[in-house]
Tab-separated table of C-alpha atoms in Angstrom:
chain	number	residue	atom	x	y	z
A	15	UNK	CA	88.904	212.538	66.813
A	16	UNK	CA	85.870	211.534	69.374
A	17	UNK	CA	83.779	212.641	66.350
A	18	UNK	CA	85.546	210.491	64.066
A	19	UNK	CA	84.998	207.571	66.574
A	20	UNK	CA	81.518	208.316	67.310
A	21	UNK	CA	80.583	208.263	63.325
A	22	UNK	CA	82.665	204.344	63.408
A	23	UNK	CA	80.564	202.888	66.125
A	24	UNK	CA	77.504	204.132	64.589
A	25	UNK	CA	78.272	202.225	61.099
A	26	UNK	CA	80.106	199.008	62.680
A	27	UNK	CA	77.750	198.596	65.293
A	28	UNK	CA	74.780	197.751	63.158
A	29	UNK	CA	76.988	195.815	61.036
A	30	UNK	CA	77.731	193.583	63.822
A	31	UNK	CA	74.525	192.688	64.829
A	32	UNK	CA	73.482	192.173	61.605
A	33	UNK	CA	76.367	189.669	61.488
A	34	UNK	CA	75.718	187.944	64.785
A	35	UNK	CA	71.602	188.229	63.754
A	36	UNK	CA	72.616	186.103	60.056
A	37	UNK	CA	75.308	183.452	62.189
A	38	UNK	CA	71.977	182.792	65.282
A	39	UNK	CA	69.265	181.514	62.689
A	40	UNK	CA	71.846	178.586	61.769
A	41	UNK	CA	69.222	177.386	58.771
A	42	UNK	CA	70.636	175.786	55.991
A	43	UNK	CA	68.868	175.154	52.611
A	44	UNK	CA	67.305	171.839	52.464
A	45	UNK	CA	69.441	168.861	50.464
A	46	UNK	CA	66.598	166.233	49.952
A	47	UNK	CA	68.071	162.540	48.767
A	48	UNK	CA	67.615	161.889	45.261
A	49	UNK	CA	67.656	158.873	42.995
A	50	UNK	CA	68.207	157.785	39.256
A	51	UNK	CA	66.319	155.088	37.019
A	52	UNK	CA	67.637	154.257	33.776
A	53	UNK	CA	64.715	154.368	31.161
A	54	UNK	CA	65.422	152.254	28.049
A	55	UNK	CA	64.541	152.229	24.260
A	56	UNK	CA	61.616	150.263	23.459
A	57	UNK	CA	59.922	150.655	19.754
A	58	UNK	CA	62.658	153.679	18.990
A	59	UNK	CA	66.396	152.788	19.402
A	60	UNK	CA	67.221	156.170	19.260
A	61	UNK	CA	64.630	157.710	22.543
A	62	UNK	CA	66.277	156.668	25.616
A	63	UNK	CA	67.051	158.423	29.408
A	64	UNK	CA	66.383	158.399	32.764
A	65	UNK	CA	64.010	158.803	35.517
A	66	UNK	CA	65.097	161.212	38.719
A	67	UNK	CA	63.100	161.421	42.069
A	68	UNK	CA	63.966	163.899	44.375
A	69	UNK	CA	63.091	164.257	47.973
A	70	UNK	CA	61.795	167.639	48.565
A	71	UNK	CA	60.996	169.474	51.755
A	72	UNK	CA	57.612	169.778	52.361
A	73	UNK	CA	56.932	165.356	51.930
A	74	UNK	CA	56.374	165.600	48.399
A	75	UNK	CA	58.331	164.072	45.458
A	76	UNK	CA	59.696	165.537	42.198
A	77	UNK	CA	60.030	163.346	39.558
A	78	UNK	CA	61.541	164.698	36.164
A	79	UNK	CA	61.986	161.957	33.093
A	80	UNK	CA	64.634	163.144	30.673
A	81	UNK	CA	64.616	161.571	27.446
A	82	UNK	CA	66.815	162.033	24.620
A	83	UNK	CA	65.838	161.815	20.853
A	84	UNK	CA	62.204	162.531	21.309
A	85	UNK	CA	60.355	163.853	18.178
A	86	UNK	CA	59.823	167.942	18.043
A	87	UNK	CA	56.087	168.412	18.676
A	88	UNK	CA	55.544	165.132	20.256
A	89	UNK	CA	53.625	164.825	23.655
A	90	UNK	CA	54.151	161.646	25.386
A	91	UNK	CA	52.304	160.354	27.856
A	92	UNK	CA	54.106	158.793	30.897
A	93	UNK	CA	53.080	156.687	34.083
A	94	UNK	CA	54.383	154.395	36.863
A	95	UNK	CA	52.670	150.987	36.427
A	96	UNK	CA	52.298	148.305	39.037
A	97	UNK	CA	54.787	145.360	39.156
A	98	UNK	CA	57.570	144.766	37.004
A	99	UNK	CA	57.751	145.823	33.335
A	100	UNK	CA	58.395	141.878	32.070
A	101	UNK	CA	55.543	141.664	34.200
A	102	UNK	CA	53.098	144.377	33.712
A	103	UNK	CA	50.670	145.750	35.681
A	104	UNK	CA	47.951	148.758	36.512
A	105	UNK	CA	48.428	152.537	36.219
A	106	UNK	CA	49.362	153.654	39.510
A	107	UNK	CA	50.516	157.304	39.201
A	108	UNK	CA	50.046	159.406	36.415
A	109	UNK	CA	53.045	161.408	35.115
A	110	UNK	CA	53.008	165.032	33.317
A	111	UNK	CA	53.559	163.972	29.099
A	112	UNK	CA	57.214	163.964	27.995
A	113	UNK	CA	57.806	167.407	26.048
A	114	UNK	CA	58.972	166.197	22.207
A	115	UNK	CA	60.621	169.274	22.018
A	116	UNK	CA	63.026	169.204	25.196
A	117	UNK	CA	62.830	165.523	25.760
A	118	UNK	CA	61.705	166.951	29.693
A	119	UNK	CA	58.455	166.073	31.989
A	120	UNK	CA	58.432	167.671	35.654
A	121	UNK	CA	55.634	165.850	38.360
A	122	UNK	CA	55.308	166.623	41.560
A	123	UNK	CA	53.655	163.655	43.534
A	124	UNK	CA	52.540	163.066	46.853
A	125	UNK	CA	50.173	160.292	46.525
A	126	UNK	CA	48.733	157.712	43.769
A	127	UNK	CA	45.860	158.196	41.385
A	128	UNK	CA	43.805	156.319	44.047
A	129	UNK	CA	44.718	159.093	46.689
A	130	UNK	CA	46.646	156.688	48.530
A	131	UNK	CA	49.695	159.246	50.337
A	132	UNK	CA	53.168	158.049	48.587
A	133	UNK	CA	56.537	159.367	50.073
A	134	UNK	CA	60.081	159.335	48.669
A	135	UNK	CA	60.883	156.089	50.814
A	136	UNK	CA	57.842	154.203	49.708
A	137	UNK	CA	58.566	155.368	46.146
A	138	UNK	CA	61.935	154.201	46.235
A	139	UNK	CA	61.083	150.959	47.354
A	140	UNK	CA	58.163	150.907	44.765
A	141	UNK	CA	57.341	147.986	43.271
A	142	UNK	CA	56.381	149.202	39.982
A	143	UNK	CA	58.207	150.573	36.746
A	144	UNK	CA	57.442	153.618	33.851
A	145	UNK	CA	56.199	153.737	31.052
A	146	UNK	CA	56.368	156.411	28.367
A	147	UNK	CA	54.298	156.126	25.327
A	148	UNK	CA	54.338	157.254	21.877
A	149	UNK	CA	51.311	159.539	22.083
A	150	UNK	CA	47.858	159.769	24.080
A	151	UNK	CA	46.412	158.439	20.838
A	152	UNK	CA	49.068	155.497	20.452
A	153	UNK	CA	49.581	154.071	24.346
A	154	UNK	CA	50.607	150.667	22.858
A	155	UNK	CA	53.691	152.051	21.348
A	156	UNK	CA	56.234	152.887	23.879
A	157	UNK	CA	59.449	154.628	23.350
A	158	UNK	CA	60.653	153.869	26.654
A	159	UNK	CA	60.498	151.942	29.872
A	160	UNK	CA	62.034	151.200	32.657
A	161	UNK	CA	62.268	149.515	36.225
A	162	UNK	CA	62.006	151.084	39.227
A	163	UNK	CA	62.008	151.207	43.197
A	164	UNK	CA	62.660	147.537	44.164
A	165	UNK	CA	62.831	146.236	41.132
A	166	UNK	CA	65.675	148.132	40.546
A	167	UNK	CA	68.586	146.009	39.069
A	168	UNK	CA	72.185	145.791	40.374
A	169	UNK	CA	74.896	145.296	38.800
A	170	UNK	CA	75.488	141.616	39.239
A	171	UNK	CA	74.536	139.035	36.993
A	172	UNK	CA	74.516	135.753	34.933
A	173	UNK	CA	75.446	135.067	31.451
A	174	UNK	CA	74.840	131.548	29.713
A	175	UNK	CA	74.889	130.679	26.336
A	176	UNK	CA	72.305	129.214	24.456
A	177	UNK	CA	73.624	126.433	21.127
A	178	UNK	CA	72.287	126.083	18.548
A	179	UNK	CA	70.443	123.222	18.372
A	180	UNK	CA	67.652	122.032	15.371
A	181	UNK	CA	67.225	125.429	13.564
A	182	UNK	CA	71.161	126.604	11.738
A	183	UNK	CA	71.614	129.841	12.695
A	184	UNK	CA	69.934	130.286	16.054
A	185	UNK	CA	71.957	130.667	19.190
A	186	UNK	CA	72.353	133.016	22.012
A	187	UNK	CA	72.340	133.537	25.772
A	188	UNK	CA	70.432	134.401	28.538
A	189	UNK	CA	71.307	136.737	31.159
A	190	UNK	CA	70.075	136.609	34.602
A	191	UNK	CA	69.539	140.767	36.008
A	192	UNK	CA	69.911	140.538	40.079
A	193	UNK	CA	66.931	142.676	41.101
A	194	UNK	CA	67.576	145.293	44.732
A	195	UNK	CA	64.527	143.235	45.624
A	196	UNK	CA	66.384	139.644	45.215
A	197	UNK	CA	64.546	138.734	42.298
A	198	UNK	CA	65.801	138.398	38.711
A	199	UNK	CA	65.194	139.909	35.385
A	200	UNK	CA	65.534	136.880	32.850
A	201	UNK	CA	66.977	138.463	29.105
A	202	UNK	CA	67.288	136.067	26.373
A	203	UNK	CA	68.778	137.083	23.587
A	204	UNK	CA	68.642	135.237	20.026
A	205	UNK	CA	69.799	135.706	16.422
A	206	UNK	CA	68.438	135.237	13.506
A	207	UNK	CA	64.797	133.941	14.942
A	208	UNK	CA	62.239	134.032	12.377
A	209	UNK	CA	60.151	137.100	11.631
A	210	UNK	CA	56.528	136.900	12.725
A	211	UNK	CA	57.674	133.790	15.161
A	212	UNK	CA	57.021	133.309	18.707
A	213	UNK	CA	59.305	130.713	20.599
A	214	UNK	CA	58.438	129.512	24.158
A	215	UNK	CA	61.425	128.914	26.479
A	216	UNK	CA	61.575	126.916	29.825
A	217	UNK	CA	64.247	126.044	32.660
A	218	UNK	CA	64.281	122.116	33.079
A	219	UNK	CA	65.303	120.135	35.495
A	220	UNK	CA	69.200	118.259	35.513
A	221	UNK	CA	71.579	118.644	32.280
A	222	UNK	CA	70.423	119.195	28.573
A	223	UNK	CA	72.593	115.797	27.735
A	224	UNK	CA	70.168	114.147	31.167
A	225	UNK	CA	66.598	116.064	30.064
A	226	UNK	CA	64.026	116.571	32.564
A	227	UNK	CA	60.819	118.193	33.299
A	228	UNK	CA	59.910	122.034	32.713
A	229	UNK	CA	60.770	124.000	36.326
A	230	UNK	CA	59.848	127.547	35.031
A	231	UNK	CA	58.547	128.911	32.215
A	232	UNK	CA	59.655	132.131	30.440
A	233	UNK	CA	57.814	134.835	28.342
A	234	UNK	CA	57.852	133.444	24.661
A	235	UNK	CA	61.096	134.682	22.674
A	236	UNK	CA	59.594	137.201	20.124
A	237	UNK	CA	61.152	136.053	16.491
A	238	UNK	CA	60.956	139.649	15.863
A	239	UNK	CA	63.505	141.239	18.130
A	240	UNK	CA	64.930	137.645	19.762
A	241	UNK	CA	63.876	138.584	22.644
A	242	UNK	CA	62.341	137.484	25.852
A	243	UNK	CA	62.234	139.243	28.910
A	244	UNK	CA	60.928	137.705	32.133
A	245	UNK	CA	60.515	138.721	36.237
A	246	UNK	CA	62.181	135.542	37.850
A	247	UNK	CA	60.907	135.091	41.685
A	248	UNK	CA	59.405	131.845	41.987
A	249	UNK	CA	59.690	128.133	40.292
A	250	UNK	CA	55.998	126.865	38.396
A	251	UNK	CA	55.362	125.154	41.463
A	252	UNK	CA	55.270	128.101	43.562
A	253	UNK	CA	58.679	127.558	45.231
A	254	UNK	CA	61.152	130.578	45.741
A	255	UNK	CA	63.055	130.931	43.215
A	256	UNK	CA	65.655	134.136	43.093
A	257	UNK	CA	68.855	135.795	41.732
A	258	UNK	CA	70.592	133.350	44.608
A	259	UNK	CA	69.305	130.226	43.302
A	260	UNK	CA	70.684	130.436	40.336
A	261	UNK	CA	74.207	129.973	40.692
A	262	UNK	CA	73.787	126.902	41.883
A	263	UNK	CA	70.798	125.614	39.961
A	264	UNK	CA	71.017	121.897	38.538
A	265	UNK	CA	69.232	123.119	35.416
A	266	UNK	CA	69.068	123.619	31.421
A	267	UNK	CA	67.164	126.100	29.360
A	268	UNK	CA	65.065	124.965	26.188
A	269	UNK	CA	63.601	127.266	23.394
A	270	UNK	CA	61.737	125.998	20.772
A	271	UNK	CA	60.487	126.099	17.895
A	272	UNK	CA	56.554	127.022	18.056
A	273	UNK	CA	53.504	126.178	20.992
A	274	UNK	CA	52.756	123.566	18.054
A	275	UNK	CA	56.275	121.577	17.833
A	276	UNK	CA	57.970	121.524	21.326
A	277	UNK	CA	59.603	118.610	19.998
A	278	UNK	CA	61.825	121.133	17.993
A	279	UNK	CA	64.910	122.851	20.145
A	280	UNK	CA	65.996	125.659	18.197
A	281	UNK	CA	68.939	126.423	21.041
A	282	UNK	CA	69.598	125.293	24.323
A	283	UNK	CA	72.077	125.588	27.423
A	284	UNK	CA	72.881	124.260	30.752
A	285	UNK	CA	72.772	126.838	33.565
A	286	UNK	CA	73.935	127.279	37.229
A	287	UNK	CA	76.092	124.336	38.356
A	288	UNK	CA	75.878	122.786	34.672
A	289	UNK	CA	77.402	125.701	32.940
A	290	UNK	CA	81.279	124.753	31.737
A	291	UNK	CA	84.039	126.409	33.419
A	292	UNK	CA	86.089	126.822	29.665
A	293	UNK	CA	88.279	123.885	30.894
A	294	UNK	CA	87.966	121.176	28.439
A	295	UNK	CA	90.443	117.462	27.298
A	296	UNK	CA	89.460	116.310	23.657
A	297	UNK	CA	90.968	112.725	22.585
A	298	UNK	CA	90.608	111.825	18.721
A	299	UNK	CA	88.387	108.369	17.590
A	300	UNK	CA	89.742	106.747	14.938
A	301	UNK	CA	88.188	105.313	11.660
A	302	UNK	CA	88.011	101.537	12.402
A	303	UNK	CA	85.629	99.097	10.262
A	304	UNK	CA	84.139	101.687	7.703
A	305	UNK	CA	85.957	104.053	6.047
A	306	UNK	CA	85.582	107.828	6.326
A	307	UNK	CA	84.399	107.746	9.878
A	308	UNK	CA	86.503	109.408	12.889
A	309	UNK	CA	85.956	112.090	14.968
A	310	UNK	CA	87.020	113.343	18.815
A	311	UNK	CA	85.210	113.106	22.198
A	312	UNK	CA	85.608	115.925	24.292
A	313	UNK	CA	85.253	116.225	28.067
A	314	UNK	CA	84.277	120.138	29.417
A	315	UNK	CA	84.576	120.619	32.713
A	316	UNK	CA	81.045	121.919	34.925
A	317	UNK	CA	81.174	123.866	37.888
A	318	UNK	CA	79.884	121.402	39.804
A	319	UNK	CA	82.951	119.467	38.840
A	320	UNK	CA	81.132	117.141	36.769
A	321	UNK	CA	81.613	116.610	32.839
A	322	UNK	CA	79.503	116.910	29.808
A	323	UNK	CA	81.195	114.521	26.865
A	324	UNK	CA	80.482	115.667	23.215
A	325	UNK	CA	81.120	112.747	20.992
A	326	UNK	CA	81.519	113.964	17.150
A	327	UNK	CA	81.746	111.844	13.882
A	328	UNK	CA	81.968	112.536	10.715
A	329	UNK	CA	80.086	110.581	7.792
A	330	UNK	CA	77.975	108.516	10.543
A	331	UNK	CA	74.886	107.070	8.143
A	332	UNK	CA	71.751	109.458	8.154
A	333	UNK	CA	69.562	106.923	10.104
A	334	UNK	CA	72.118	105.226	12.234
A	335	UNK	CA	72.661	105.320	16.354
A	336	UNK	CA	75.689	104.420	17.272
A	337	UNK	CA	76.588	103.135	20.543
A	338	UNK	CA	79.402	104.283	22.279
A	339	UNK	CA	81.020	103.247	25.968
A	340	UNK	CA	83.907	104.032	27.643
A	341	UNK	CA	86.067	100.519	28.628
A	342	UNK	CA	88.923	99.792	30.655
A	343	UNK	CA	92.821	99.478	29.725
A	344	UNK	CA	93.941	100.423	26.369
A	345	UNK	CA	92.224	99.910	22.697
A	346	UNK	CA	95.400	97.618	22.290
A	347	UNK	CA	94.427	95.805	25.287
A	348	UNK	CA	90.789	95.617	25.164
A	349	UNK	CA	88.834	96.007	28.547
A	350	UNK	CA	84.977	95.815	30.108
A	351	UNK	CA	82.279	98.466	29.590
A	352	UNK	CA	82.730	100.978	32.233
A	353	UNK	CA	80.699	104.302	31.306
A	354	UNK	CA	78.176	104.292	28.916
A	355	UNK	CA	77.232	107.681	26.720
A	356	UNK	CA	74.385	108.118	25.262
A	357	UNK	CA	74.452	107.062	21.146
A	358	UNK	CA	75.543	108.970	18.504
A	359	UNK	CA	72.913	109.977	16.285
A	360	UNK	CA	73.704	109.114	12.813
A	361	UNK	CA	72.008	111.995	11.231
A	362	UNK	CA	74.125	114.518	12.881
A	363	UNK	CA	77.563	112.750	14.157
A	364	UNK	CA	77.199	113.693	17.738
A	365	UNK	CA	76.527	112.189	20.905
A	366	UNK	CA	75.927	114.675	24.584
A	367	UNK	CA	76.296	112.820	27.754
A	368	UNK	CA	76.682	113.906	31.582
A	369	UNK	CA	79.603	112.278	32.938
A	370	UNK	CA	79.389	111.822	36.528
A	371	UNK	CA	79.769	108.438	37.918
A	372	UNK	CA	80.763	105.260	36.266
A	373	UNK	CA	77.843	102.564	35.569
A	374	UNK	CA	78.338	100.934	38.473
A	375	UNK	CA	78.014	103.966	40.264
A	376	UNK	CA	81.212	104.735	41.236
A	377	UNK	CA	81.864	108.993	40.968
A	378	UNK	CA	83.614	109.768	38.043
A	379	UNK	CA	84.106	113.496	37.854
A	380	UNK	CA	86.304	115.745	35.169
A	381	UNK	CA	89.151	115.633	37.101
A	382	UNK	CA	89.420	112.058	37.082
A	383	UNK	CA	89.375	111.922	32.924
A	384	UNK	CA	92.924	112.978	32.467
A	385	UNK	CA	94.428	109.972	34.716
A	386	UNK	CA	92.083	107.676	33.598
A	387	UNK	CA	93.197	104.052	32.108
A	388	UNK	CA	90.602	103.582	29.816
A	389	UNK	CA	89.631	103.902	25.851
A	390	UNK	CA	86.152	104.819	23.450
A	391	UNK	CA	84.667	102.549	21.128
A	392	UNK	CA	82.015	103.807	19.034
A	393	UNK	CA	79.906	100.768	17.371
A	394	UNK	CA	78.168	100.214	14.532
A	395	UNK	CA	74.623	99.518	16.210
A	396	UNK	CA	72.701	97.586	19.204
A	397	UNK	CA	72.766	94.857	17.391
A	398	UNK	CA	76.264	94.678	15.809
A	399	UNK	CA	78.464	96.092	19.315
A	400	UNK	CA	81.557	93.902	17.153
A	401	UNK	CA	81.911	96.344	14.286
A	402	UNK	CA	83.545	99.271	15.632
A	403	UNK	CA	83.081	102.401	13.897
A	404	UNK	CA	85.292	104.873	15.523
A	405	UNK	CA	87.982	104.094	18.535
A	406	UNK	CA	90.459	106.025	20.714
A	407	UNK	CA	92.407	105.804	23.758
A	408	UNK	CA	91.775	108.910	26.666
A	409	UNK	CA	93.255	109.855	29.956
A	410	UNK	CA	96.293	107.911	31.115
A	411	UNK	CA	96.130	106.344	27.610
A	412	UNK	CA	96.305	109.175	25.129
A	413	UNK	CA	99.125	109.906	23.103
């Protein structure tokens, strides 16, 4: 028995401190942070991934791309620029090439191409994006691209729609990105732009139906793709101009035709504190002295709380303009000038007009429309206000 218990100590006691020895050195394996960059399709709808940077122990930085749909054989060359992608900018650190046949590129990085020491948190809060190209022989093409560090995007942002306006067939919107940074990525979208065409785009000043001077100019809509992307931080004249501002901006977008005819809008919207809220009162005009014409005014509410009235005729002569006002009382009862819209153009029927405050400068806002005692009388020019063309009663008046 004392045998027996002799040969147990021997075996557990070794055991134990082996045990105790393994609980004392308490290290655990290193769990660096790690973050993921979406890397989007550029000249090849079908190559697309992501970009992951991992913190590792010893300072460094592991950055692997994975890319689906790359072509077997390929090698593609990959790098973190400077600055935004809308915005390009210098190589800054050189990636290993994208592997066609796994779609995979492994770099560990601990400082730029300059030397300059780079660590995970100075990464992260890069202000740069990648860039992976076609082939060392083809850099111009790239099959994918994609913001990074600061320049990040969130997940908030702002849709408008863009009308069409002189050119059928071309409308859109344009979506404003919010950037970790506070900046914006600017994406307008367009169909049916014409092939080969390039189509500068601006953010004026006030309403489309007021018009006012460019605030900010965009990257040219390529007729191509219908496409413009643009880094949105500051206004033309230097003043800030971010993700924040534009919720509340008194301000339209143009895009037109060519650099050569800026007189042509081929669509248009009104942004931030312009854009409509879907609420909308339509009243119908009524053919009067010539036959065939009648039509509807419609009030749409902004999110300011002011209006923007659409007049629309049909069969309005091709070279006519066609006053319109808003008067007081009922057609039946007749009534003075009170608002005053801008004139319907003959060759198209319509008429676009802000609606804020009366002509004597009174406010009149949307929510005033639908109690309003008043009627619309469309005439036939300037210098024939008796012949009324179209005519209908609105508000408090409307049947």
């Amino acid at each position: 028995m004392k045998n027996l218990l002799k040969l147990f100590l021997f075996v557990t006691i070794p055991t134990l401190i082996i045990s105790c020895s393994d609980d004392d050195d308490g290290t655990t394996p290193f769990d660096g942070e790690s973050v993921t960059y979406d890397l989007m399709s550029v000249s090849d709808p079908s190559i697309s991934g992501e970009a992951t940077f991992t913190e590792q122990e010893n300072g460094t930085v592991k950055i692997v791309l994975d890319l689906e749909g790359t072509p077997a054989g390929g090698m593609h060359p990959a790098h973190i620029h400077n600055n935004t992608a809308a915005e390009g900018g210098e190589i800054a650190i050189s990636l290993e090439p994208v592997d066609g046949d796994t779609g995979m590129s492994t770099t560990i990085v601990s400082a730029k191409d300059d030397g300059t020491a780079i660590t995970f948190e100075q990464l992260t809060d890069y202000d740069g994006y990648i860039n992976v190209h076609l082939s060392a022989d083809d850099l111009s093409t790239l099959v994918a691209q994609g913001d990074i560090g600061q320049n990040d995007l969130t997940e908030e942002s702002l849709t408008y729609d863009l009308g069409e306006r002189a050119v059928a067939g071309i409308s859109g919107e344009v979506t404003f990105h919010q950037r970790k940074n506070g900046e914006a990525l600017a994406v307008i979208m367009l169909d049916n732009t014409p092939a080969g065409g390039m189509h500068p785009a601006h953010i004026h000043a006030n309403t489309a139906a007021e018009g006012g001077e460019i605030k900010f100019t965009f990257n040219p809509v390529n007729g191509d793709t219908g496409m413009s992307m643009t880094n949105v931080s500051e206004l033309d004249g230097g003043q800030s101009f971010t993700y924040d501002d534009i919720m509340d901006y008194d301000g339209y977008v143009n895009v037109h035709l060519s650099a050569d005819d800026l007189g042509t809008i081929v669509a248009q919207g009104d942004i931030g504190q312009n854009s409509l809220t879907g609420e909308s009162l339509s009243y119908t005009l009524n053919e009067v002295a010539i036959p065939g014409i009648s039509g509807s005014v419609m009030f749409e509410e902004r999110m300011n709380g002011e209006a923007l009235a659409t007049i629309m005729l049909a069969n309005t002569p091709e070279d006519g303009e066609h006053p319109a006002h808003i008067h007081m009382n009922s057609a039946a009862e007749g009534g003075d000038i009170a608002f005053t819209f801008t004139p319907v153009n003959g060759a198209t029927g319509i008429s676009r007009t802000n609606v804020s405050q009366f002509d004597n400068g009174n406010p009149f806002m949307y929510s005033d429309i639908s109690g309003y005692d008043g009627y619309v009388n469309v005439h036939l020019s300037a210098d024939d206000l008796a012949t009324l063309v179209a005519q209908g009663n609105i508000g408090a008046n409307a049947e």
